[in-house]
C-alpha positions as CSV (number, residue, x, y, z in Angstrom):
1,M,8.3,-44.3,8.7
2,K,11.8,-43.0,9.2
3,V,12.5,-39.4,8.3
4,T,16.1,-38.6,7.2
5,F,17.9,-35.4,8.0
6,K,17.7,-34.3,4.4
7,Q,14.0,-34.8,4.4
8,A,13.6,-32.8,7.6
9,V,15.7,-29.9,6.2
10,A,13.7,-30.0,3.0
11,V,10.4,-29.8,4.9
12,A,11.6,-26.9,7.0
13,A,12.9,-25.0,4.0
14,L,9.6,-25.5,2.2
15,T,7.7,-24.3,5.2
16,V,9.7,-21.1,5.4
17,L,9.5,-20.5,1.7
18,S,5.7,-21.0,1.6
19,S,5.0,-18.7,4.5
20,S,7.2,-15.9,3.0
21,A,5.5,-16.5,-0.4
22,L,2.1,-15.8,1.2
23,A,3.3,-12.4,2.7
24,A,1.9,-9.4,0.9
25,E,3.7,-6.1,0.0
26,H,1.7,-2.9,0.6
27,V,3.0,0.2,-1.1
28,V,2.5,3.6,0.6
29,E,3.5,6.7,-1.4
30,M,5.0,9.7,0.4
31,K,3.5,12.7,-1.5
32,N,3.2,16.5,-1.5
33,S,-0.4,16.2,-2.6
34,G,-2.9,13.4,-2.8
35,A,-6.6,12.5,-2.4
36,D,-6.5,13.5,1.3
37,G,-4.8,16.8,0.8
38,A,-1.3,18.2,1.1
39,M,1.6,16.4,2.6
40,V,0.2,12.9,2.7
41,F,0.9,9.2,2.9
42,E,-1.2,7.4,0.3
43,P,-3.0,5.3,1.4
44,G,-3.0,6.6,4.9
45,Y,-4.5,3.4,6.4
46,V,-3.2,-0.1,5.6
47,N,-4.7,-3.4,6.8
48,A,-1.9,-6.0,6.8
49,D,-1.3,-9.5,8.0
50,P,1.6,-10.6,10.2
51,G,4.7,-11.0,8.1
52,D,3.6,-8.5,5.4
53,T,5.8,-5.7,4.3
54,V,5.0,-2.0,3.9
55,K,7.1,-0.3,1.4
56,F,7.2,3.5,1.8
57,V,8.0,5.0,-1.7
58,L,9.3,8.5,-2.1
59,V,7.2,10.3,-4.8
60,D,8.1,13.8,-3.8
61,Q,11.3,15.0,-2.0
62,A,11.7,16.0,1.7
63,H,9.7,13.1,3.2
64,N,10.4,10.1,5.4
65,S,8.5,7.5,7.5
66,T,9.1,7.2,11.2
67,S,7.2,5.0,13.7
68,V,5.5,6.8,16.6
69,E,3.7,3.8,18.2
70,V,4.2,0.1,17.6
71,P,2.8,-2.9,19.3
72,E,4.7,-4.6,22.1
73,G,7.6,-6.7,20.7
74,A,7.5,-4.9,17.3
75,E,10.5,-3.1,15.9
76,S,10.2,0.7,15.4
77,W,11.7,2.3,12.4
78,Q,13.1,5.7,11.3
79,G,13.5,6.3,7.6
80,E,16.0,8.8,6.3
81,I,14.7,12.0,4.6
82,N,14.5,11.6,0.8
83,E,14.7,7.8,1.0
84,G,12.1,5.0,0.9
85,I,12.0,2.3,3.5
86,T,10.5,-1.1,3.7
87,V,9.1,-2.3,7.0
88,T,8.1,-5.9,7.9
89,V,5.2,-5.9,10.3
90,E,5.4,-9.1,12.4
91,E,3.4,-8.3,15.5
92,E,-0.3,-7.8,15.7
93,G,-1.5,-4.4,16.6
94,V,-1.7,-0.8,15.4
95,Y,1.4,1.0,14.0
96,V,1.2,4.8,14.0
97,Y,3.8,6.6,11.9
98,K,4.6,10.1,10.7
99,C,6.8,12.1,8.3
100,T,9.2,13.9,10.6
101,P,9.5,17.3,8.7
102,H,5.7,17.4,8.0
103,A,4.2,16.1,11.3
104,A,2.9,19.6,12.0
105,L,0.9,19.2,8.8
106,N,-0.4,15.9,10.1
107,M,1.5,13.8,7.5
108,T,0.7,10.6,9.4
109,G,-0.7,7.1,8.9
110,I,-1.9,3.9,10.4
111,I,-1.1,0.2,9.8
112,Q,-3.3,-2.3,11.4
113,V,-1.9,-5.9,11.7
114,G,-4.5,-8.4,12.9
115,E,-6.1,-7.6,16.2
116,A,-5.6,-4.1,17.6
117,T,-3.7,-5.3,20.7
118,N,-2.4,-1.8,21.6
119,Y,-5.5,0.1,20.7
120,D,-5.4,2.4,23.8
121,S,-1.7,3.4,23.4
122,A,-2.2,3.9,19.6
123,K,-5.2,6.1,20.3
124,K,-3.1,8.2,22.7
125,A,-0.4,8.6,20.0
126,V,-3.1,9.6,17.5
127,D,-4.5,12.2,19.9
128,T,-1.0,13.6,20.6
129,L,-0.1,13.9,17.0
130,T,-3.5,15.4,16.1
131,E,-3.3,18.0,19.0
132,S,0.1,19.2,17.9
133,A,-0.8,19.4,14.2
134,A,-1.4,22.8,12.7
135,T,-3.5,21.6,9.8
136,N,-5.4,18.5,8.6
137,K,-6.6,17.7,12.1
138,D,-9.2,15.3,10.9
139,R,-6.8,13.2,8.8
140,L,-5.2,10.9,11.4
141,T,-8.4,10.5,13.4
142,G,-10.2,9.5,10.2
143,Y,-7.6,6.8,9.5
144,F,-7.8,5.6,13.1
145,E,-11.6,5.2,12.9
146,Q,-10.9,2.4,10.4
147,V,-9.1,0.4,13.0
148,Q,-11.1,-2.6,14.1
149,K,-11.0,-3.7,17.7
């Protein structure tokens, strides 16, 4: 069977479209108050698949989302204060992030994508953020306990 150039392009296009159609969007709200207390990302733990997007939505003013630890090969991000940001998580591993102005209040979160390939470095980032937090010290460690090796 002979495949024409047009057929090959059509197959490639369908492959790309079908893989992006399977990707999920996870919404994380940036809030002054939520189920886990004051100054919180909700939910604080997200389990995603490679290619999914995580959309950080500003519910209350003066928040952002900034990566602290990402898996090898993954892109870090730094959202602007008072703006949402959408991040596509392509690489497997643990992504640790914070709200820059509220890091001292442990406004932090975890995204796990597939296997926790960077478990040890993510754990170090969690420990560092938790040690420097003035309040909510159990919050990030609680999220990290949900990470599956």
